[in-house]
Coordinates of N, CA and C and ligand atoms in Angstrom, one line a residue:
M1 N 0.9 -1.3 -0.1 CA 0.0 0.0 -0.2 C 0.4 1.3 -0.1
H2 N 2.0 1.3 1.0 CA 3.0 2.5 1.5 C 3.5 2.6 -0.1
R3 N 4.2 1.6 -0.8 CA 4.9 1.8 -1.8 C 4.0 1.8 -2.9
T4 N 2.4 1.5 -3.2 CA 1.8 2.3 -4.3 C 1.9 3.6 -4.2
Y5 N 1.8 4.1 -2.6 CA 1.3 5.6 -2.6 C 2.8 6.3 -3.0
I6 N 3.7 5.9 -2.6 CA 4.9 6.7 -2.9 C 5.3 6.3 -4.9
H7 N 4.9 5.4 -5.3 CA 5.0 5.3 -6.9 C 4.0 6.3 -7.1
E8 N 2.7 6.3 -7.1 CA 1.8 7.4 -7.1 C 2.2 8.7 -7.0
A9 N 2.7 8.9 -6.0 CA 3.3 10.4 -5.8 C 4.2 10.7 -6.7
K10 N 5.0 10.1 -6.7 CA 6.5 10.1 -7.9 C 6.3 10.3 -9.5
K11 N 5.1 9.2 -9.5 CA 4.3 9.8 -11.2 C 3.8 10.8 -11.5
K12 N 3.4 11.4 -10.2 CA 2.3 12.6 -10.3 C 3.8 14.1 -10.4
V13 N 4.5 13.7 -9.6 CA 5.4 14.9 -9.8 C 6.5 15.1 -10.8
G14 N 6.4 14.0 -11.7 CA 7.4 13.7 -12.9 C 8.9 13.0 -12.3
P15 N 9.5 13.0 -13.9 CA 11.1 12.5 -13.4 C 12.0 13.6 -12.7
K16 N 13.2 13.0 -11.9 CA 13.6 14.4 -11.1 C 14.5 15.1 -12.1
R17 N 14.6 14.7 -13.3 CA 15.7 15.2 -14.3 C 14.9 16.7 -14.6
E18 N 13.6 16.6 -14.9 CA 12.9 17.6 -15.2 C 12.3 18.7 -14.0
R19 N 12.5 18.2 -12.5 CA 11.9 19.1 -11.8 C 13.3 19.6 -10.9
I20 N 14.4 18.9 -11.3 CA 15.5 19.6 -10.5 C 15.7 21.5 -10.8
A21 N 15.6 21.7 -12.2 CA 15.9 23.1 -12.5 C 14.5 24.2 -11.9
P22 N 13.4 23.8 -12.0 CA 12.3 24.5 -11.3 C 12.6 24.6 -9.5
V23 N 13.0 23.2 -8.8 CA 13.1 23.0 -7.6 C 14.2 24.1 -7.2
I24 N 14.9 24.2 -8.0 CA 16.3 25.1 -7.6 C 16.0 26.7 -7.6
E25 N 15.2 27.1 -9.1 CA 14.4 28.5 -9.1 C 13.9 28.8 -8.0
R26 N 12.9 27.9 -7.4 CA 11.9 28.4 -6.4 C 12.6 28.5 -4.9
F27 N 13.7 27.8 -4.9 CA 14.3 27.6 -3.9 C 15.1 29.0 -3.8
A28 N 15.8 29.3 -4.7 CA 16.6 30.2 -4.6 C 15.4 31.9 -4.7
A29 N 14.4 32.0 -5.0 CA 13.6 32.9 -4.7 C 13.0 33.1 -3.7
A30 N 12.9 32.1 -2.5 CA 12.5 31.6 -1.5 C 13.5 32.0 -0.5
H31 N 14.7 31.5 -0.8 CA 15.6 31.8 0.1 C 16.8 32.5 -0.8
P32 N 16.8 33.9 -1.0 CA 17.5 34.9 -1.6 C 19.2 34.7 -0.5
D33 N 18.5 34.9 1.0 CA 19.7 34.9 1.9 C 20.7 33.7 2.0
A34 N 20.2 32.9 1.2 CA 20.9 31.4 1.5 C 22.4 31.5 1.1
V35 N 23.1 31.8 2.3 CA 24.9 31.4 1.9 C 25.2 31.0 3.2
I36 N 26.4 31.2 3.0 CA 27.2 30.2 4.7 C 26.9 31.3 5.8
A37 N 26.5 30.8 6.8 CA 26.5 31.7 8.2 C 27.8 31.6 8.8
L38 N 28.5 31.0 8.6 CA 29.9 31.1 9.3 C 30.7 32.5 9.0
R39 N 31.2 33.0 9.9 CA 32.0 34.1 9.5 C 33.5 34.3 9.5
F40 N 34.2 34.7 8.7 CA 35.3 34.2 8.4 C 36.1 35.7 7.2
R41 N 37.3 35.7 7.3 CA 38.2 37.0 6.5 C 38.8 36.3 5.5
N42 N 39.1 35.4 5.7 CA 39.9 34.9 4.7 C 40.2 33.4 4.9
D43 N 40.7 32.7 4.0 CA 40.6 31.3 3.6 C 41.3 30.5 5.1
L44 N 42.2 31.0 5.9 CA 42.4 30.4 7.2 C 41.8 29.9 8.0
E45 N 40.8 31.3 8.0 CA 39.5 31.6 9.2 C 38.6 30.8 8.5
L46 N 37.9 30.4 7.5 CA 37.2 29.7 6.9 C 37.5 28.4 7.0
L47 N 39.0 27.6 7.0 CA 39.2 26.5 7.4 C 39.0 26.4 8.6
V48 N 39.4 27.0 9.6 CA 38.9 26.8 10.9 C 37.6 27.1 11.4
S49 N 36.8 27.9 11.0 CA 35.1 27.8 11.3 C 34.6 26.7 11.0
V50 N 35.1 26.2 9.6 CA 34.4 24.3 9.3 C 34.7 23.6 10.3
L51 N 36.3 23.7 10.7 CA 36.6 22.6 11.3 C 35.9 22.7 12.6
L52 N 35.6 23.8 13.3 CA 34.8 24.0 14.8 C 33.2 24.0 14.5
S53 N 33.1 23.7 13.5 CA 31.5 23.8 13.2 C 30.7 22.4 13.4
A54 N 31.5 21.5 13.2 CA 31.1 19.9 13.5 C 30.4 19.8 14.8
Q55 N 29.2 19.4 15.0 CA 28.6 19.3 16.2 C 28.0 19.9 16.7
T56 N 27.6 21.1 16.6 CA 27.7 22.4 17.2 C 26.9 23.4 16.2
T57 N 26.4 24.7 16.8 CA 25.8 25.7 16.0 C 26.6 26.6 15.3
D58 N 26.2 27.3 14.1 CA 27.1 28.2 13.3 C 27.2 29.5 14.7
V59 N 26.1 29.7 15.2 CA 26.0 31.0 16.4 C 27.5 30.6 17.1
T60 N 27.1 29.6 18.0 CA 28.2 29.0 18.9 C 29.9 29.5 18.2
V61 N 30.1 28.7 17.0 CA 31.1 29.0 16.0 C 31.3 30.3 16.1
N62 N 30.5 31.1 15.1 CA 30.8 32.5 15.4 C 31.0 33.1 16.6
R63 N 30.4 33.1 17.7 CA 30.8 33.6 18.9 C 31.9 33.7 19.6
V64 N 32.9 32.0 19.0 CA 33.8 31.5 19.5 C 35.1 32.3 18.7
T65 N 34.5 31.8 17.8 CA 36.2 32.4 16.5 C 36.2 34.6 16.3
E66 N 34.9 35.1 17.1 CA 34.8 36.4 16.7 C 36.2 36.7 17.9
R67 N 37.0 36.1 18.7 CA 37.7 36.9 19.6 C 39.3 35.3 19.6
L68 N 38.4 34.4 19.3 CA 39.7 33.2 18.3 C 40.6 34.1 17.2
F69 N 39.8 34.6 16.5 CA 40.8 34.9 14.8 C 41.6 36.4 15.6
Q70 N 41.1 37.2 16.7 CA 41.9 38.2 17.1 C 43.3 37.5 17.8
K71 N 43.3 36.5 18.4 CA 44.7 36.0 19.0 C 45.4 34.8 18.2
Y72 N 44.6 34.4 17.0 CA 45.3 33.2 16.3 C 44.9 34.0 14.9
R73 N 46.2 34.2 14.3 CA 46.1 34.7 12.9 C 47.0 34.0 11.9
R74 N 47.9 33.2 12.3 CA 48.5 32.4 11.3 C 48.9 31.0 12.0
P75 N 48.9 30.2 10.7 CA 48.6 28.9 11.6 C 49.9 28.4 12.4
E76 N 50.9 29.7 12.5 CA 52.0 29.2 13.4 C 51.3 29.8 14.9
D77 N 50.5 30.6 15.1 CA 50.0 31.2 16.3 C 49.1 30.0 17.1
Y78 N 48.8 29.2 16.4 CA 47.8 28.2 16.9 C 48.9 27.1 17.5
L79 N 50.2 26.6 16.9 CA 51.2 26.1 17.3 C 51.8 26.6 18.6
A80 N 51.9 27.9 18.8 CA 52.4 28.5 19.7 C 52.2 28.7 21.5
V81 N 51.2 28.0 21.3 CA 50.5 28.6 22.6 C 50.3 26.9 23.7
P82 N 50.2 26.2 24.4 CA 50.2 25.2 25.0 C 49.2 24.6 24.4
P83 N 48.6 23.1 24.3 CA 47.4 22.7 24.0 C 46.5 23.2 24.6
E84 N 46.6 22.9 26.0 CA 45.6 23.2 27.0 C 45.1 24.9 26.6
E85 N 45.9 25.8 26.1 CA 45.2 26.9 26.0 C 44.2 27.2 24.9
L86 N 44.8 26.5 23.7 CA 43.9 26.3 22.8 C 42.7 25.4 23.3
E87 N 42.4 24.3 23.9 CA 41.7 24.2 23.9 C 40.5 24.9 24.7
A88 N 41.2 25.2 25.9 CA 40.4 26.4 26.6 C 39.6 27.1 25.9
D89 N 40.0 27.7 24.6 CA 39.7 28.7 24.1 C 38.3 28.1 23.0
L90 N 38.7 26.9 22.5 CA 37.7 26.5 21.7 C 36.2 25.7 22.8
R91 N 36.4 25.6 23.9 CA 35.4 25.2 24.5 C 34.1 24.8 24.5
P92 N 33.8 26.2 24.4 CA 32.2 26.0 24.0 C 31.8 25.4 22.6
T93 N 32.7 25.0 21.6 CA 32.3 24.4 20.7 C 31.7 22.9 20.7
G94 N 32.1 22.7 21.7 CA 32.1 21.1 22.4 C 33.2 20.1 21.6
T95 N 33.3 19.1 22.2 CA 34.3 18.0 21.2 C 35.4 18.8 21.3
F96 N 36.0 19.8 22.4 CA 37.1 20.4 22.2 C 38.7 20.1 21.8
R97 N 39.1 19.0 22.5 CA 40.0 18.2 23.2 C 40.4 18.0 21.2
Q98 N 39.4 17.4 20.8 CA 39.5 16.4 19.7 C 39.7 17.7 18.9
K99 N 39.1 18.8 18.8 CA 39.3 20.1 18.0 C 40.1 20.6 17.9
A100 N 40.7 20.8 18.9 CA 42.0 21.0 19.4 C 43.3 20.8 18.9
R101 N 43.1 19.3 19.1 CA 44.2 18.1 18.4 C 44.1 18.4 16.5
N102 N 42.9 18.2 16.0 CA 42.8 18.2 14.8 C 43.4 19.7 14.2
L103 N 43.0 20.8 15.0 CA 43.6 22.0 14.3 C 45.0 22.3 14.6
R104 N 45.7 21.7 15.4 CA 46.8 22.1 15.4 C 47.8 20.9 14.4
G105 N 47.1 19.9 14.4 CA 47.5 19.0 13.0 C 47.4 19.3 11.5
A106 N 46.3 20.2 11.3 CA 46.2 21.2 10.2 C 47.3 21.7 10.3
M107 N 47.3 22.7 10.9 CA 47.9 23.9 10.9 C 49.4 23.6 10.6
K108 N 50.0 22.1 11.7 CA 51.1 21.8 11.0 C 51.6 21.2 9.8
M109 N 50.5 20.7 9.1 CA 50.8 20.2 7.7 C 50.6 21.5 7.0
L110 N 49.8 22.3 7.3 CA 49.8 23.8 6.4 C 51.0 24.6 6.0
I111 N 51.9 24.3 7.3 CA 53.1 24.7 7.3 C 53.8 24.4 6.7
E112 N 53.7 22.5 6.9 CA 55.1 21.9 6.4 C 54.8 21.7 5.0
E113 N 53.9 21.6 4.4 CA 53.7 21.3 3.3 C 52.9 21.8 2.2
F114 N 52.2 23.1 2.8 CA 51.4 24.0 1.7 C 51.7 25.2 2.2
D115 N 53.1 25.6 2.4 CA 53.5 27.1 2.8 C 52.8 27.9 3.4
G116 N 51.7 27.1 4.2 CA 51.2 27.9 5.5 C 50.1 28.6 4.5
Q117 N 49.8 28.1 3.5 CA 48.4 28.2 2.9 C 47.2 27.3 2.5
V118 N 46.0 27.6 2.7 CA 45.2 26.5 2.6 C 44.9 26.3 1.2
P119 N 45.2 24.9 0.9 CA 44.9 24.6 -0.7 C 43.8 24.4 -0.9
T120 N 43.6 24.4 -2.1 CA 41.9 24.0 -3.0 C 41.5 23.0 -3.1
Q121 N 42.6 22.0 -3.7 CA 42.3 21.0 -4.3 C 41.8 20.1 -3.2
L122 N 40.0 19.3 -3.6 CA 40.0 18.4 -2.4 C 41.0 17.4 -2.0
D123 N 41.6 16.5 -2.8 CA 42.6 15.6 -2.2 C 43.5 16.4 -1.3
D124 N 43.7 17.6 -1.7 CA 44.9 18.1 -0.5 C 44.1 18.4 0.7
L125 N 42.9 19.0 0.3 CA 42.2 19.3 2.0 C 41.8 18.2 2.9
V126 N 41.4 17.2 1.9 CA 40.9 15.6 3.1 C 42.4 15.4 3.4
R127 N 43.1 15.9 3.3 CA 44.6 15.1 4.2 C 44.8 15.9 5.3
L128 N 44.4 16.8 5.7 CA 44.6 17.6 6.5 C 43.6 17.0 7.9
P129 N 44.3 16.9 9.1 CA 43.3 16.1 10.2 C 42.0 17.0 10.2
G130 N 41.4 15.8 10.4 CA 39.9 16.6 10.8 C 39.2 17.1 9.7
V131 N 39.8 17.0 8.7 CA 39.0 17.6 7.1 C 38.0 16.2 6.7
G132 N 36.8 16.2 6.8 CA 36.2 15.1 6.0 C 35.9 15.6 4.3
R133 N 35.1 14.7 3.4 CA 34.8 15.4 2.4 C 33.9 16.6 2.4
K134 N 33.2 16.5 3.4 CA 31.9 17.3 3.5 C 32.5 19.0 3.8
T135 N 33.6 18.9 4.9 CA 34.4 20.2 5.2 C 35.3 20.3 4.0
A136 N 36.1 19.2 3.4 CA 36.7 20.0 2.0 C 35.8 20.7 1.2
N137 N 34.9 20.1 0.8 CA 33.7 20.4 -0.1 C 33.3 22.1 0.1
V138 N 32.9 22.2 1.3 CA 32.4 23.5 2.1 C 33.7 24.3 1.5
V139 N 34.6 24.3 2.3 CA 36.3 25.4 2.2 C 36.2 25.4 0.4
A140 N 36.3 24.6 -0.5 CA 36.7 24.6 -2.0 C 35.1 25.4 -2.4
A141 N 34.4 25.2 -2.0 CA 32.9 25.6 -2.9 C 33.2 27.5 -2.7
E142 N 33.4 27.2 -1.1 CA 33.5 29.0 -0.6 C 34.6 29.9 -1.2
R143 N 35.3 29.1 -2.0 CA 36.5 30.0 -2.4 C 36.6 29.7 -3.9
G144 N 35.6 29.3 -4.2 CA 35.2 29.4 -6.0 C 35.9 28.4 -6.7
A145 N 36.4 26.9 -6.1 CA 37.0 26.0 -6.6 C 36.1 25.0 -6.4
T146 N 34.8 25.1 -6.5 CA 33.9 23.9 -6.1 C 34.1 22.6 -7.2
Q147 N 34.1 21.5 -6.5 CA 34.4 20.3 -6.9 C 33.4 19.0 -6.5
G148 N 32.6 19.5 -5.7 CA 31.4 18.5 -5.3 C 30.2 19.1 -4.7
I149 N 29.8 18.5 -4.2 CA 28.4 19.1 -3.7 C 28.4 18.5 -2.1
V150 N 28.2 19.7 -1.0 CA 28.4 19.5 0.1 C 27.2 18.7 0.4
V151 N 27.5 17.4 1.3 CA 26.0 16.7 2.0 C 26.0 16.6 3.2
D152 N 25.3 17.2 3.8 CA 25.3 17.6 5.4 C 23.7 16.9 5.9
T153 N 23.3 17.3 7.3 CA 21.8 16.0 7.5 C 20.8 16.7 6.8
H154 N 20.4 18.2 6.4 CA 19.7 19.3 5.8 C 19.9 18.7 4.1
V155 N 20.7 18.7 3.6 CA 21.0 18.0 2.1 C 20.6 16.6 1.7
R156 N 21.0 15.5 2.9 CA 20.9 14.2 3.0 C 18.9 14.3 3.0
R157 N 18.5 14.7 3.8 CA 16.9 14.8 4.1 C 16.1 15.0 3.1
L158 N 16.5 16.4 2.6 CA 15.9 17.4 1.7 C 15.9 16.2 0.2
S159 N 17.2 16.1 -0.1 CA 17.5 15.1 -1.5 C 16.5 13.8 -1.5
Q160 N 16.2 13.1 -0.2 CA 15.5 11.9 -0.3 C 14.0 12.6 0.2
R161 N 13.4 13.4 0.5 CA 12.2 13.6 0.3 C 11.8 14.1 -1.1
L162 N 12.5 14.8 -1.8 CA 12.6 15.4 -3.0 C 12.5 14.6 -3.8
G163 N 13.1 13.0 -3.5 CA 13.2 12.0 -4.6 C 14.2 12.2 -5.2
F164 N 15.2 12.8 -5.2 CA 16.9 13.1 -6.3 C 17.4 12.0 -5.8
T165 N 17.4 11.2 -4.5 CA 18.4 10.2 -4.2 C 17.3 9.1 -3.6
R166 N 18.0 7.7 -3.4 CA 17.6 7.0 -2.7 C 18.2 6.6 -1.6
H167 N 19.4 6.7 -1.5 CA 20.8 6.4 -0.8 C 20.6 7.4 0.7
D168 N 21.3 6.8 1.5 CA 21.4 6.8 2.7 C 23.0 7.2 3.2
D169 N 23.9 7.0 2.2 CA 25.5 7.3 2.3 C 25.2 8.5 1.9
P170 N 26.3 9.2 2.5 CA 26.7 11.0 1.9 C 27.2 10.5 0.7
V171 N 28.4 9.5 0.6 CA 29.2 9.7 -0.8 C 27.9 9.5 -1.7
K172 N 27.3 8.6 -1.8 CA 26.7 7.8 -2.6 C 25.5 8.9 -3.3
I173 N 24.8 9.7 -1.9 CA 23.7 10.8 -2.2 C 25.0 11.9 -3.0
E174 N 25.8 12.4 -2.5 CA 26.6 13.5 -3.5 C 26.7 12.7 -5.0
R175 N 26.8 11.6 -5.2 CA 27.2 11.0 -6.4 C 26.0 11.1 -7.2
D176 N 24.7 11.0 -6.8 CA 23.5 11.3 -7.5 C 23.5 12.5 -7.6
L177 N 23.6 13.5 -6.9 CA 23.3 14.8 -6.9 C 24.2 15.6 -7.9
M178 N 25.7 15.0 -7.9 CA 26.2 15.6 -8.8 C 25.9 15.2 -10.6
R179 N 25.2 14.2 -10.7 CA 24.9 13.5 -11.9 C 23.5 14.3 -12.3
L180 N 22.9 15.0 -11.3 CA 21.3 15.6 -11.4 C 21.6 17.4 -11.4
V181 N 22.1 17.9 -10.8 CA 22.1 19.0 -10.4 C 23.4 19.8 -11.8
P182 N 22.9 20.8 -12.1 CA 23.8 21.5 -13.0 C 25.1 22.1 -12.3
R183 N 26.3 22.0 -13.3 CA 27.4 22.3 -12.3 C 27.4 23.3 -11.9
E184 N 26.9 24.7 -12.4 CA 27.0 26.0 -11.9 C 26.2 26.3 -10.6
D185 N 25.3 25.4 -10.7 CA 24.6 24.9 -9.2 C 25.2 24.5 -7.9
W186 N 26.3 23.8 -8.4 CA 27.0 22.8 -6.7 C 27.0 23.5 -6.3
A187 N 27.7 25.2 -6.1 CA 27.9 25.5 -4.9 C 26.9 26.1 -4.0
R188 N 25.6 26.7 -4.5 CA 24.7 27.0 -3.8 C 23.5 26.5 -3.9
F189 N 23.5 25.0 -4.1 CA 22.5 23.9 -4.2 C 22.4 23.4 -2.7
P190 N 23.6 23.2 -1.6 CA 23.2 22.6 -0.5 C 23.1 24.1 0.4
H191 N 23.4 24.9 0.0 CA 22.9 25.8 1.1 C 21.0 26.6 0.8
L192 N 21.0 26.1 -0.4 CA 19.3 26.4 -0.7 C 18.9 25.3 0.2
L193 N 19.5 24.0 0.0 CA 18.5 22.9 0.9 C 18.8 23.1 2.3
I194 N 19.7 23.6 2.7 CA 20.2 23.8 4.1 C 19.2 24.7 4.8
W195 N 19.0 26.2 4.1 CA 17.6 27.2 4.3 C 16.4 26.4 4.6
H196 N 16.3 25.6 3.4 CA 15.1 25.4 3.1 C 14.5 24.1 3.9
G197 N 15.7 23.7 4.3 CA 15.6 22.3 5.6 C 15.1 23.1 7.0
R198 N 16.0 24.1 7.2 CA 15.8 24.9 8.8 C 14.7 25.5 9.1
R199 N 14.2 26.3 7.9 CA 13.2 27.2 7.8 C 11.6 26.5 7.4
V200 N 11.9 25.7 6.9 CA 10.4 25.1 6.5 C 10.2 23.3 6.0
C201 N 11.4 22.6 5.6 CA 11.3 21.1 5.4 C 11.9 20.5 6.8
I202 N 11.3 21.1 7.6 CA 12.0 21.1 9.1 C 12.3 19.0 9.6
A203 N 13.1 18.4 10.1 CA 13.3 17.2 10.2 C 12.1 16.5 10.7
R204 N 11.6 17.2 11.7 CA 10.6 16.1 12.3 C 9.1 16.5 11.8
S205 N 8.7 17.7 11.4 CA 7.4 18.2 11.1 C 7.7 19.1 9.8
P206 N 7.5 18.4 8.5 CA 8.3 19.7 7.7 C 6.6 20.2 7.5
R207 N 7.2 21.5 6.9 CA 5.6 22.5 6.5 C 5.2 22.2 5.6
C208 N 4.7 21.4 5.0 CA 4.7 21.2 3.6 C 3.7 22.7 2.9
E209 N 2.6 22.7 3.7 CA 1.4 23.6 3.3 C 2.3 25.1 2.8
D210 N 3.7 25.5 3.6 CA 3.5 26.6 3.2 C 5.2 26.3 2.2
C211 N 5.5 25.5 1.7 CA 6.8 25.0 1.1 C 6.3 25.2 -0.3
V212 N 7.3 26.1 -0.8 CA 7.2 26.5 -2.6 C 7.4 25.3 -3.5
V213 N 7.5 24.3 -3.0 CA 8.0 23.2 -3.7 C 7.2 21.9 -3.6
R214 N 6.0 22.2 -3.2 CA 5.4 21.4 -3.0 C 4.6 20.3 -3.9
A215 N 4.2 21.1 -5.3 CA 3.8 20.5 -6.3 C 4.6 19.9 -7.3
L216 N 6.0 20.3 -6.5 CA 7.1 19.0 -7.5 C 7.8 18.2 -6.2
C217 N 7.3 18.2 -5.0 CA 7.5 17.1 -4.2 C 7.1 15.6 -3.8
P218 N 7.5 14.3 -4.2 CA 6.6 13.2 -4.0 C 6.4 13.0 -2.5
S219 N 7.3 13.5 -1.5 CA 6.7 13.1 0.2 C 5.7 14.5 0.6
S220 N 5.3 15.5 -0.3 CA 4.4 16.8 0.0 C 3.3 15.9 0.9
R221 N 2.9 16.6 1.9 CA 1.6 16.2 2.6 C 0.4 16.6 2.2
V222 N 0.5 17.6 1.4 CA -0.8 18.3 1.4 C -0.8 18.3 -0.5
Ligands
LIG301 S1 6.8 19.4 -0.1 FE1 6.9 19.1 2.3 S2 8.5 16.8 2.5 FE2 8.9 17.9 0.4 S3 10.2 19.4 0.9 FE3 8.4 20.5 1.0 S4 8.4 20.8 3.3 FE4 9.9 18.9 2.4

């Protein structure tokens, strides 16, 4: 019964290849402010912010980095203080010991292998301690060197609900999205889904009645 219902819903909204452009267009109109919420002034601050954003909110990260970036301006600065001092500075972001360890490791590698600069290639970025594919994709996209599509919890949930993927594994979801989303939209697509996921397509109770893509979504409840 349930399967039939999903099948019918998918048939009604049409194939994903035909829906992707209007979905992006409607999201872009509904969320013109959909950009990264982290605050940073340069590549190093971008990398540090994204590293700190794991398992906490962007608001908390911004609060912490406001002071952090006054104190630590170059990769060397993160290594010049005792590890406990850096841990204390990161404390409000949670899992601060691990974050401090990763940050120190990343800064060391930047100095030793990348001339103190943040690399732009995903293959280089993912070698930095604490940097997974998602972090690397965020950093690359923000620097105008997009090479993939960021898949976080919102992107995963919305891609599934919109019928853009049947997978649960972020790597497979990213692969599906890279085949579907036009290349020029790879950078903004996750931001649109993240903001729509926060404001409308909420995890526990999606507000389908207020959703601009309800006519294009096989999971719509209205
Ligand atoms: S119609 Fe509902 S389930 Fe589909 S994207 Fe909108 S809020 Fe989410």
